Amino acid sequence: MYDLSARVIQGSPAPHNMAVPEYELSTEKMSATITHMYPKAHLC
């Protein structure tokens, strides 16, 4: 189980926290745009 910040809080053994993609926030459009996703190999 992960919290809203993508940190492991329950369900060990989770090897790492979840990867959080890079993003940009737009206050004019009230939106978030993902600018870079990490490859699956980076998540392990």
CSV table of C-alpha atoms in Angstrom, one decimal:
chain,number,residue,atom,x,y,z
A,1,MET,CA,0.0,0.0,0.0
A,2,TYR,CA,1.3,3.5,-0.9
A,3,ASP,CA,0.4,6.9,0.5
A,4,LEU,CA,-0.5,9.9,-1.7
A,5,SER,CA,3.2,10.8,-2.0
A,6,ALA,CA,3.9,7.3,-3.5
A,7,ARG,CA,5.8,6.1,-0.4
A,8,VAL,CA,5.4,2.5,0.9
A,9,ILE,CA,3.3,2.5,4.1
A,10,GLN,CA,2.1,-1.1,4.3
A,11,GLY,CA,2.6,-4.4,2.5
A,12,SER,CA,6.2,-5.1,2.9
A,13,PRO,CA,8.4,-6.2,1.2
A,14,ALA,CA,8.0,-3.5,-1.4
A,15,PRO,CA,11.6,-2.8,-2.6
A,16,HIS,CA,11.1,0.9,-3.3
A,17,ASN,CA,8.7,3.7,-3.2
A,18,MET,CA,6.8,4.3,-6.4
A,19,ALA,CA,8.5,6.4,-9.1
A,20,VAL,CA,6.9,9.8,-9.5
A,21,PRO,CA,7.0,11.1,-13.0
A,22,GLU,CA,8.3,14.6,-13.8
A,23,TYR,CA,5.4,17.0,-14.4
A,24,GLU,CA,4.4,20.6,-15.1
A,25,LEU,CA,1.5,22.4,-13.4
A,26,SER,CA,-0.5,25.0,-15.3
A,27,THR,CA,-2.5,27.4,-13.1
A,28,GLU,CA,-4.2,29.0,-16.2
A,29,LYS,CA,-5.5,25.6,-17.4
A,30,MET,CA,-5.8,24.1,-13.9
A,31,SER,CA,-4.0,21.0,-15.1
A,32,ALA,CA,-1.0,18.8,-14.6
A,33,THR,CA,1.0,17.5,-17.6
A,34,ILE,CA,3.4,14.5,-17.3
A,35,THR,CA,6.6,15.5,-19.0
A,36,HIS,CA,8.8,12.4,-18.5
A,37,MET,CA,7.9,8.8,-17.4
A,38,TYR,CA,10.7,6.5,-16.2
A,39,PRO,CA,11.2,3.2,-18.0
A,40,LYS,CA,10.1,0.1,-16.1
A,41,ALA,CA,13.7,-0.9,-15.4
A,42,HIS,CA,14.1,2.3,-13.4
A,43,LEU,CA,11.2,1.3,-11.1
A,44,CYS,CA,12.9,-1.9,-9.7
